[in-house]
Structure formats: structure tokens, C-alpha cells
Amino acid sequence: MYDFDVIVIGAGPAGYEVASLLGKGGKNVCVIEKNEQRVGGTCLNEGCVPAKNFLETSSYIAKANYFKNCGVTTNSNTLNIEALQSSTNVLIDDLKTAIHNKLNKAKVTTKYGIASFIDPHTVEVDNETKETISAKNIVIASGSSHRDHPLLKLEGDTIISSREVFELKEIPNSLLIIGGGAIGCEFASFYNALGTEVEIAEFTPNLVPAEDSDIAKALKREFEKKGMKVYLNANVSDYTLLDDGVKVQIDLPKKSEEKSYEKVLVSIGRVPNSDSLGLDTVGIENDRGFIEVNENLQTTKYPHIYAIGDVIKSPALAHVAYYEAKRVAQMILEEEVMSDEYIWPAVTFSTPQIGSIGKGEKELKEAGITFKNKK
């Protein structure tokens, strides 16, 4: 006899969605989140929601001069960063309340603590005191965290990640962004609009490496028109903390450059939150922390254990997590299951924005798929 029908580990988009769907479907569900502040996951607390609120705000400042030329009078085109942070926190709290209401309405039990496997049907919840609970099915939706730089260590409000960037009390005069992926390019656009001297150091030959090279080149041109400097094939090999910032050495293919910045933002991708799950205890297979699943999102060894969201190798996007959550809920509820053949849209909210859907040119070539390229 199990304590619950389903245990869900993680209360981000994948976790709270599958938990609420299963609860509404009549299952006795328990969702486990590390702590109450993390409900909503990366998307709500340090990703999609705060980032888009920041970006939308900065877009109006960037357009202020245009509005003035059109005869619109404004008192100021400066930003009160603390007021923006306050409004963002209100938005996050409102959405977090909505998630709690959604789970409560579905009669989902919520527990807080670090979850780890004891056996294939049993999980320990560690939150000062330890509690053991069991379920017929378990869904791992533990999400991801920012990837640490191999050299630079986070340092107060000087060397920061995409988590601390929302907590800065002042707009920096200069900023180096290490990593030119979607997150790095979005923050580059935000701070550039506010007048910060922005530079980007990207390790690969292109910005937004997930996109086709012609799109990446177009974005680089637009960034440079806006006064940003972009280093490609760039490796940060050394740094020194200063009283007023950081001195950084950037190694390029033919030279090295050394420059000081007020702030450095490390944005080099995400890693799955799986270290504390005790995967080895029960033999759940993973690749560098990403849990291996089949086409039905079941772990390779245990068909009753599922994994969804950022903790597997699917695109780390909230709408992907929602879709996977719906599929798993349908399987557990023994309903008709949506197809695993899907084409994902994706947007980088830089300035200019980038939109894509489905596989890019590089992916199609690697898969041996015949296609036509029209421009």
C-alpha cells in the first residue's frame, strides 16, 4: 500500500502542471519542492517572468527619443531599478499565489524539502526532519540551475548569474556578459537600452548558437550598431577582483585582450537539478545529470518513473515542460495520449527579437533530412 498514487519532485512548470492535472483526474498526488520560495521554478523566479518584465520596461526607455521626435513629451527616460524590482516581485507573488490555488483546487499535497530516492517507489523528504513517502508512480520534474563558469566564481554583486542580475540596486556603467546564448543576449539588450556599456564574450563562433548562422550574424550586426562589442571564439582565461569591478582577460583566436568592467554576468547555460535525487541508489540512468527517458518520458529502467522538463534533454522551455506534463498525466490517467511528434516554437527576446519553429538548418543536416532553404 502506497502513501500516494503519484509523487511529483519539483514544482516548476512541469511539476505543478502534471500534479494539478493528475489531482483533477482523481489521483492522490504529492508534489515536493525544495522550499516555498522556489514554487514556480526557474521560469517564475529567475527566468521568463522577471526577464520579460524587465525587457518590456527597458523597451519603452529605448523608444523614448523616438516618441519625443513624434511630439510626445515625457518627464524622464530614466529607470528606477528598485521600483522595477518591486513591481516584478509583486507579479511573481501574484503568479505564485495562482499556482498554490491551482494545486489546492486539485487537492494536491505539497511538501517542502530535498527529495531523494530510497527505492524505486519511495522518496525521502529532508527538511530539518526527514520523512519517507511512497507512491505507485513518481514524476521527476526537478528543473535546472545556472551553469557555473570553470574559472570565475560568483562574487557578491560583482560577478553574478542570471539569478542575481534581478537584484542589482544600480544600473552598471559597464558589463561583460560571458555567454551569448538567448539569456545573455536578452540581458545585453536590457542593459544596452539603459545606457550600460555592454560587451559579450561567446565561446562559440556565433551568438545564439542554437539558431542558424545567418540569424546569428544578423543579430551581431544589430548589436554592434547599438554600440555593443561582441567577442566570438572567446575564452575568459583570467580575472582579478578590483575595488570597483573586475579585470578580465579574454583570449581570442589571434590575440588576448584585458579590460575592466563594473559587473560580469555569467550566462553559459543550464545544468539539470539531479545531483541530490539519489539516482544511483535506484539505478536511474542519466547523461551528465540529464535523466534518460524513452519516447513516453519513462526512465529507461523503471516504466513507473517519469522525467519531464529541464531535467531531461528536451528544449529547456516552459511550454515544452507543459506539453510533457500533459502527456505524462494522460499516460498515468490512462487517457488518450498526445503525440510525441511535435514542433517547438522558440523566441529570444533580444532587440531585435528572434523567432523560430522546428529544426534549424544545422539540425536538419545532422539528421540527414532533405530541405529547401529560402531567404
CSV table of C-alpha atoms in Angstrom, one decimal:
chain,number,residue,atom,x,y,z
A,1,MET,CA,0.0,0.0,0.0
A,2,TYR,CA,1.5,3.4,-1.0
A,3,ASP,CA,1.1,6.7,0.7
A,4,PHE,CA,0.1,8.4,-2.6
A,5,ASP,CA,-0.8,7.5,-6.2
A,6,VAL,CA,1.8,9.9,-7.6
A,7,ILE,CA,4.8,11.8,-6.2
A,8,VAL,CA,6.0,14.7,-8.2
A,9,ILE,CA,9.5,16.0,-7.5
A,10,GLY,CA,9.7,19.7,-8.3
A,11,ALA,CA,7.0,22.5,-8.5
A,12,GLY,CA,8.1,24.4,-11.6
A,13,PRO,CA,6.0,24.5,-14.8
A,14,ALA,CA,6.4,20.7,-15.5
A,15,GLY,CA,5.8,19.7,-11.9
A,16,TYR,CA,2.9,21.9,-10.9
A,17,GLU,CA,1.2,21.2,-14.2
A,18,VAL,CA,1.4,17.4,-14.1
A,19,ALA,CA,0.5,17.5,-10.3
A,20,SER,CA,-2.7,19.6,-10.9
A,21,LEU,CA,-3.8,17.6,-13.9
A,22,LEU,CA,-3.4,14.3,-12.0
A,23,GLY,CA,-5.1,15.7,-9.0
A,24,LYS,CA,-8.1,16.9,-11.1
A,25,GLY,CA,-8.1,13.4,-12.6
A,26,GLY,CA,-8.8,11.9,-9.3
A,27,LYS,CA,-5.3,10.8,-8.3
A,28,ASN,CA,-3.9,11.3,-4.7
A,29,VAL,CA,-0.8,13.4,-5.5
A,30,CYS,CA,2.1,14.9,-3.5
A,31,VAL,CA,4.4,17.5,-5.0
A,32,ILE,CA,7.7,18.1,-3.3
A,33,GLU,CA,9.6,21.4,-3.8
A,34,LYS,CA,12.9,22.3,-2.2
A,35,ASN,CA,11.4,25.3,-0.4
A,36,GLU,CA,8.3,27.5,-0.7
A,37,GLN,CA,10.3,30.3,-2.4
A,38,ARG,CA,11.1,28.1,-5.3
A,39,VAL,CA,7.5,27.2,-6.2
A,40,GLY,CA,7.1,28.2,-9.9
A,41,GLY,CA,10.6,27.1,-10.8
A,42,THR,CA,13.2,29.0,-12.8
A,43,CYS,CA,10.6,30.4,-15.2
A,44,LEU,CA,8.7,32.3,-12.5
A,45,ASN,CA,11.5,33.2,-10.1
A,46,GLU,CA,14.5,34.0,-12.2
A,47,GLY,CA,13.6,33.3,-15.9
A,48,CYS,CA,10.7,34.0,-18.2
A,49,VAL,CA,8.6,36.2,-15.9
A,50,PRO,CA,11.1,38.6,-14.4
A,51,ALA,CA,13.2,38.8,-17.5
A,52,LYS,CA,10.2,39.7,-19.8
A,53,ASN,CA,9.0,42.3,-17.3
A,54,PHE,CA,12.5,43.9,-17.2
A,55,LEU,CA,12.8,43.7,-21.0
A,56,GLU,CA,9.4,45.2,-21.7
A,57,THR,CA,10.2,48.1,-19.3
A,58,SER,CA,13.5,48.8,-21.0
A,59,SER,CA,11.9,48.8,-24.4
A,60,TYR,CA,9.9,51.9,-23.6
A,61,ILE,CA,13.1,53.7,-22.4
A,62,ALA,CA,14.8,52.7,-25.7
A,63,LYS,CA,11.9,54.2,-27.6
A,64,ALA,CA,11.8,57.5,-25.6
A,65,ASN,CA,13.8,59.5,-28.1
A,66,TYR,CA,11.6,58.3,-30.9
A,67,PHE,CA,8.5,59.4,-29.0
A,68,LYS,CA,10.0,62.8,-28.4
A,69,ASN,CA,10.7,63.3,-32.1
A,70,CYS,CA,7.0,62.4,-32.7
A,71,GLY,CA,5.9,65.2,-30.3
A,72,VAL,CA,5.3,63.1,-27.2
A,73,THR,CA,6.6,64.9,-24.1
A,74,THR,CA,7.9,62.8,-21.2
A,75,ASN,CA,9.3,64.0,-17.9
A,76,SER,CA,12.1,61.4,-17.8
A,77,ASN,CA,13.5,58.5,-19.7
A,78,THR,CA,15.5,57.1,-16.7
A,79,LEU,CA,14.7,53.9,-14.8
A,80,ASN,CA,14.2,53.5,-11.1
A,81,ILE,CA,15.6,50.0,-10.8
A,82,GLU,CA,14.2,49.4,-7.3
A,83,ALA,CA,10.7,50.3,-8.4
A,84,LEU,CA,11.0,47.8,-11.3
A,85,GLN,CA,12.2,45.1,-8.9
A,86,SER,CA,9.3,45.8,-6.6
A,87,SER,CA,6.7,45.6,-9.4
A,88,THR,CA,8.4,42.4,-10.6
A,89,ASN,CA,8.2,40.9,-7.2
A,90,VAL,CA,4.5,41.7,-6.9
A,91,LEU,CA,4.0,40.0,-10.3
A,92,ILE,CA,5.9,36.9,-9.1
A,93,ASP,CA,4.0,36.7,-5.8
A,94,ASP,CA,0.6,37.0,-7.7
A,95,LEU,CA,1.5,34.2,-10.0
A,96,LYS,CA,2.9,32.1,-7.2
A,97,THR,CA,-0.4,32.5,-5.3
A,98,ALA,CA,-2.2,31.4,-8.5
A,99,ILE,CA,0.0,28.2,-8.6
A,100,HIS,CA,-0.8,27.4,-5.0
A,101,ASN,CA,-4.5,27.9,-5.7
A,102,LYS,CA,-4.3,25.6,-8.7
A,103,LEU,CA,-2.7,22.9,-6.6
A,104,ASN,CA,-5.1,23.3,-3.7
A,105,LYS,CA,-8.1,23.2,-6.1
A,106,ALA,CA,-6.8,19.8,-7.4
A,107,LYS,CA,-6.3,18.6,-3.8
A,108,VAL,CA,-2.6,18.2,-4.3
A,109,THR,CA,-0.5,17.7,-1.1
A,110,THR,CA,2.6,20.0,-1.0
A,111,LYS,CA,5.7,19.2,0.9
A,112,TYR,CA,9.0,21.2,1.2
A,113,GLY,CA,12.4,19.7,1.4
A,114,ILE,CA,15.1,17.9,-0.6
A,115,ALA,CA,13.8,14.8,-2.3
A,116,SER,CA,15.9,11.7,-2.8
A,117,PHE,CA,15.1,8.1,-3.8
A,118,ILE,CA,15.2,5.3,-1.1
A,119,ASP,CA,13.9,2.7,-3.5
A,120,PRO,CA,12.0,2.8,-6.8
A,121,HIS,CA,8.7,3.6,-5.1
A,122,THR,CA,10.0,5.5,-2.1
A,123,VAL,CA,11.3,9.0,-1.6
A,124,GLU,CA,12.9,10.7,1.4
A,125,VAL,CA,12.0,14.4,2.0
A,126,ASP,CA,14.7,16.1,4.0
A,127,ASN,CA,13.6,19.4,5.6
A,128,GLU,CA,15.4,19.6,9.0
A,129,THR,CA,13.4,16.4,9.9
A,130,LYS,CA,13.3,13.5,7.5
A,131,GLU,CA,10.1,12.0,6.2
A,132,THR,CA,9.7,8.9,3.9
A,133,ILE,CA,6.8,8.7,1.5
A,134,SER,CA,5.9,6.2,-1.3
A,135,ALA,CA,3.8,6.2,-4.4
A,136,LYS,CA,2.8,3.9,-7.3
A,137,ASN,CA,4.2,6.4,-9.8
A,138,ILE,CA,6.9,9.1,-9.5
A,139,VAL,CA,7.4,12.0,-11.8
A,140,ILE,CA,10.8,13.8,-11.7
A,141,ALA,CA,10.5,17.5,-12.6
A,142,SER,CA,13.4,18.9,-10.7
A,143,GLY,CA,14.3,21.5,-13.2
A,144,SER,CA,17.8,23.1,-13.8
A,145,SER,CA,20.2,25.7,-12.4
A,146,HIS,CA,22.7,28.1,-13.9
A,147,ARG,CA,25.9,26.5,-15.1
A,148,ASP,CA,29.0,27.6,-13.1
A,149,HIS,CA,31.9,29.0,-15.0
A,150,PRO,CA,35.0,26.8,-14.7
A,151,LEU,CA,37.1,29.8,-13.7
A,152,LEU,CA,35.0,32.7,-12.5
A,153,LYS,CA,33.3,32.2,-9.1
A,154,LEU,CA,30.2,34.2,-8.3
A,155,GLU,CA,31.2,37.2,-6.1
A,156,GLY,CA,28.5,39.3,-4.4
A,157,ASP,CA,27.0,41.8,-6.8
A,158,THR,CA,30.2,42.0,-8.9
A,159,ILE,CA,30.3,38.5,-10.7
A,160,ILE,CA,26.7,37.4,-11.0
A,161,SER,CA,24.5,34.8,-12.6
A,162,SER,CA,21.1,35.2,-14.2
A,163,ARG,CA,19.6,34.8,-10.7
A,164,GLU,CA,21.4,37.8,-9.0
A,165,VAL,CA,21.0,40.1,-12.0
A,166,PHE,CA,17.5,40.9,-10.9
A,167,GLU,CA,18.7,42.0,-7.5
A,168,LEU,CA,21.2,44.7,-8.6
A,169,LYS,CA,20.5,48.1,-6.9
A,170,GLU,CA,22.1,50.2,-9.5
A,171,ILE,CA,22.5,50.2,-13.3
A,172,PRO,CA,26.2,49.4,-14.0
A,173,ASN,CA,28.2,51.7,-16.2
A,174,SER,CA,29.9,48.7,-17.9
A,175,LEU,CA,29.0,45.0,-18.1
A,176,LEU,CA,30.7,41.9,-19.6
A,177,ILE,CA,28.3,39.1,-20.4
A,178,ILE,CA,30.0,35.7,-20.6
A,179,GLY,CA,27.8,33.6,-22.9
A,180,GLY,CA,26.0,34.8,-26.0
A,181,GLY,CA,23.0,32.5,-25.8
A,182,ALA,CA,19.4,33.5,-25.5
A,183,ILE,CA,19.7,34.6,-21.9
A,184,GLY,CA,22.9,36.5,-22.4
A,185,CYS,CA,21.5,38.3,-25.5
A,186,GLU,CA,18.3,39.3,-23.7
A,187,PHE,CA,20.2,40.9,-20.8
A,188,ALA,CA,22.6,42.5,-23.3
A,189,SER,CA,19.6,44.2,-24.9
A,190,PHE,CA,18.1,45.2,-21.5
A,191,TYR,CA,21.3,46.9,-20.2
A,192,ASN,CA,22.2,48.5,-23.5
A,193,ALA,CA,18.8,50.2,-23.6
A,194,LEU,CA,19.6,51.7,-20.2
A,195,GLY,CA,22.9,53.1,-21.3
A,196,THR,CA,25.3,50.5,-19.9
A,197,GLU,CA,28.4,49.8,-22.0
A,198,VAL,CA,27.8,46.1,-22.8
A,199,GLU,CA,30.3,43.6,-24.2
A,200,ILE,CA,29.6,39.9,-24.9
A,201,ALA,CA,32.2,37.1,-24.8
A,202,GLU,CA,30.8,34.0,-26.6
A,203,PHE,CA,32.9,30.8,-26.7
A,204,THR,CA,31.5,29.5,-30.0
A,205,PRO,CA,31.8,31.1,-33.5
A,206,ASN,CA,28.2,32.6,-33.2
A,207,LEU,CA,25.8,34.4,-30.9
A,208,VAL,CA,22.7,32.3,-30.1
A,209,PRO,CA,24.4,29.1,-31.1
A,210,ALA,CA,21.1,27.3,-31.3
A,211,GLU,CA,20.0,29.4,-34.2
A,212,ASP,CA,21.1,29.3,-37.8
A,213,SER,CA,24.3,31.1,-38.5
A,214,ASP,CA,22.7,33.8,-40.8
A,215,ILE,CA,20.4,34.7,-38.0
A,216,ALA,CA,23.3,34.9,-35.5
A,217,LYS,CA,25.3,37.1,-37.9
A,218,ALA,CA,22.3,39.5,-38.3
A,219,LEU,CA,21.9,39.8,-34.5
A,220,LYS,CA,25.6,40.5,-34.1
A,221,ARG,CA,25.4,43.3,-36.7
A,222,GLU,CA,22.4,44.8,-34.9
A,223,PHE,CA,24.1,44.6,-31.5
A,224,GLU,CA,27.2,46.4,-32.9
A,225,LYS,CA,25.0,49.1,-34.4
A,226,LYS,CA,23.7,49.7,-30.9
A,227,GLY,CA,27.2,50.2,-29.6
A,228,MET,CA,27.8,46.7,-28.1
A,229,LYS,CA,31.0,44.8,-28.6
A,230,VAL,CA,30.8,41.1,-29.4
A,231,TYR,CA,33.8,38.7,-29.0
A,232,LEU,CA,33.4,35.4,-30.7
A,233,ASN,CA,35.5,32.3,-30.2
A,234,ALA,CA,36.3,34.0,-26.9
A,235,ASN,CA,37.6,32.3,-23.7
A,236,VAL,CA,37.8,34.1,-20.4
A,237,SER,CA,41.1,32.8,-19.1
A,238,ASP,CA,41.9,35.0,-16.1
A,239,TYR,CA,40.3,37.6,-13.8
A,240,THR,CA,41.2,39.9,-10.9
A,241,LEU,CA,38.7,41.4,-8.5
A,242,LEU,CA,39.1,45.2,-8.1
A,243,ASP,CA,37.7,47.6,-5.6
A,244,ASP,CA,35.3,48.9,-8.3
A,245,GLY,CA,34.8,45.9,-10.5
A,246,VAL,CA,36.6,43.0,-12.3
A,247,LYS,CA,39.6,42.9,-14.6
A,248,VAL,CA,39.1,40.2,-17.2
A,249,GLN,CA,41.5,38.6,-19.7
A,250,ILE,CA,39.7,37.4,-22.9
A,251,ASP,CA,41.6,35.0,-25.2
A,252,LEU,CA,40.7,35.3,-28.9
A,253,PRO,CA,42.0,33.2,-31.8
A,254,LYS,CA,44.8,35.7,-32.7
A,255,LYS,CA,45.2,37.8,-29.6
A,256,SER,CA,44.3,38.4,-25.9
A,257,GLU,CA,42.5,41.4,-24.5
A,258,GLU,CA,42.4,42.7,-20.9
A,259,LYS,CA,39.8,45.0,-19.8
A,260,SER,CA,38.0,46.1,-16.6
A,261,TYR,CA,34.2,46.0,-16.1
A,262,GLU,CA,32.0,47.2,-13.3
A,263,LYS,CA,30.0,43.9,-13.4
A,264,VAL,CA,30.4,40.5,-15.0
A,265,LEU,CA,27.3,38.3,-15.8
A,266,VAL,CA,28.0,34.6,-16.3
A,267,SER,CA,25.4,33.1,-18.6
A,268,ILE,CA,26.8,29.9,-20.1
A,269,GLY,CA,23.7,27.7,-19.9
A,270,ARG,CA,21.9,25.4,-17.5
A,271,VAL,CA,22.6,22.1,-15.7
A,272,PRO,CA,19.9,19.7,-14.5
A,273,ASN,CA,19.0,19.6,-10.8
A,274,SER,CA,19.6,15.9,-10.3
A,275,ASP,CA,22.6,15.6,-8.0
A,276,SER,CA,20.6,15.3,-4.8
A,277,LEU,CA,18.0,12.9,-6.2
A,278,GLY,CA,19.9,9.7,-5.4
A,279,LEU,CA,19.6,8.4,-8.9
A,280,ASP,CA,22.5,5.9,-8.4
A,281,THR,CA,20.7,4.5,-5.4
A,282,VAL,CA,18.0,3.1,-7.7
A,283,GLY,CA,20.0,2.9,-10.9
A,284,ILE,CA,18.2,5.6,-12.9
A,285,GLU,CA,20.3,6.2,-16.0
A,286,ASN,CA,21.5,9.7,-16.8
A,287,ASP,CA,23.9,11.5,-19.0
A,288,ARG,CA,25.8,14.3,-17.2
A,289,GLY,CA,22.8,14.6,-14.9
A,290,PHE,CA,20.2,14.6,-17.7
A,291,ILE,CA,17.8,11.7,-17.0
A,292,GLU,CA,17.5,9.3,-19.9
A,293,VAL,CA,13.9,8.7,-21.0
A,294,ASN,CA,12.1,6.8,-23.8
A,295,GLU,CA,9.5,8.3,-26.2
A,296,ASN,CA,6.9,8.0,-23.4
A,297,LEU,CA,9.1,10.1,-21.0
A,298,GLN,CA,9.6,7.0,-18.8
A,299,THR,CA,13.0,6.3,-17.3
A,300,THR,CA,14.9,3.5,-19.1
A,301,LYS,CA,14.8,1.1,-16.1
A,302,TYR,CA,11.5,1.9,-14.5
A,303,PRO,CA,8.3,2.5,-16.5
A,304,HIS,CA,6.5,3.8,-13.4
A,305,ILE,CA,9.1,6.6,-13.0
A,306,TYR,CA,8.8,9.5,-15.5
A,307,ALA,CA,11.0,12.6,-16.0
A,308,ILE,CA,10.0,15.8,-17.7
A,309,GLY,CA,11.2,19.4,-18.1
A,310,ASP,CA,14.7,20.8,-17.8
A,311,VAL,CA,16.0,17.6,-16.1
A,312,ILE,CA,15.8,15.7,-19.5
A,313,LYS,CA,17.4,16.6,-22.8
A,314,SER,CA,14.3,18.3,-24.4
A,315,PRO,CA,14.4,22.1,-25.0
A,316,ALA,CA,14.5,23.9,-21.7
A,317,LEU,CA,11.4,25.9,-22.4
A,318,ALA,CA,8.3,26.3,-20.2
A,319,HIS,CA,5.8,25.4,-23.0
A,320,VAL,CA,7.8,22.3,-23.7
A,321,ALA,CA,7.5,21.4,-20.0
A,322,TYR,CA,3.8,21.9,-20.0
A,323,TYR,CA,3.4,19.7,-23.0
A,324,GLU,CA,5.4,16.9,-21.4
A,325,ALA,CA,3.4,17.3,-18.2
A,326,LYS,CA,0.1,16.8,-20.1
A,327,ARG,CA,1.5,13.7,-21.9
A,328,VAL,CA,2.6,12.1,-18.6
A,329,ALA,CA,-0.7,12.9,-16.9
A,330,GLN,CA,-2.6,11.3,-19.8
A,331,MET,CA,-0.5,8.2,-19.5
A,332,ILE,CA,-0.9,7.8,-15.8
A,333,LEU,CA,-4.6,8.5,-16.0
A,334,GLU,CA,-4.8,6.0,-18.9
A,335,GLU,CA,-6.3,8.6,-21.3
A,336,GLU,CA,-5.6,9.1,-25.0
A,337,VAL,CA,-2.1,10.4,-25.1
A,338,MET,CA,-0.9,13.3,-27.3
A,339,SER,CA,1.7,12.6,-29.9
A,340,ASP,CA,5.4,12.9,-29.1
A,341,GLU,CA,5.9,14.2,-32.6
A,342,TYR,CA,5.9,18.0,-32.0
A,343,ILE,CA,7.5,21.1,-33.5
A,344,TRP,CA,8.5,23.6,-30.9
A,345,PRO,CA,8.4,27.4,-31.3
A,346,ALA,CA,11.1,29.4,-29.5
A,347,VAL,CA,11.7,33.1,-29.1
A,348,THR,CA,14.8,35.1,-27.9
A,349,PHE,CA,13.5,38.4,-26.5
A,350,SER,CA,16.6,40.4,-27.5
A,351,THR,CA,16.4,43.6,-29.5
A,352,PRO,CA,15.7,42.7,-32.3
A,353,GLN,CA,13.8,39.6,-31.3
A,354,ILE,CA,14.5,36.1,-32.8
A,355,GLY,CA,11.7,33.7,-33.5
A,356,SER,CA,12.0,30.1,-34.8
A,357,ILE,CA,9.9,27.0,-35.1
A,358,GLY,CA,11.1,23.4,-35.6
A,359,LYS,CA,14.5,22.2,-36.6
A,360,GLY,CA,17.2,24.6,-37.9
A,361,GLU,CA,19.4,24.1,-40.9
A,362,LYS,CA,22.3,22.6,-38.8
A,363,GLU,CA,19.9,20.1,-37.1
A,364,LEU,CA,18.3,19.1,-40.4
A,365,LYS,CA,21.7,18.4,-42.0
A,366,GLU,CA,22.9,16.4,-39.0
A,367,ALA,CA,19.6,14.3,-39.2
A,368,GLY,CA,20.1,13.8,-42.9
A,369,ILE,CA,16.7,15.4,-43.7
A,370,THR,CA,16.3,16.9,-47.2
A,371,PHE,CA,15.1,20.5,-47.1
A,372,LYS,CA,14.8,23.7,-49.1
A,373,ASN,CA,16.4,26.9,-47.9
A,374,LYS,CA,14.6,30.1,-49.0
A,375,LYS,CA,15.6,33.7,-48.0
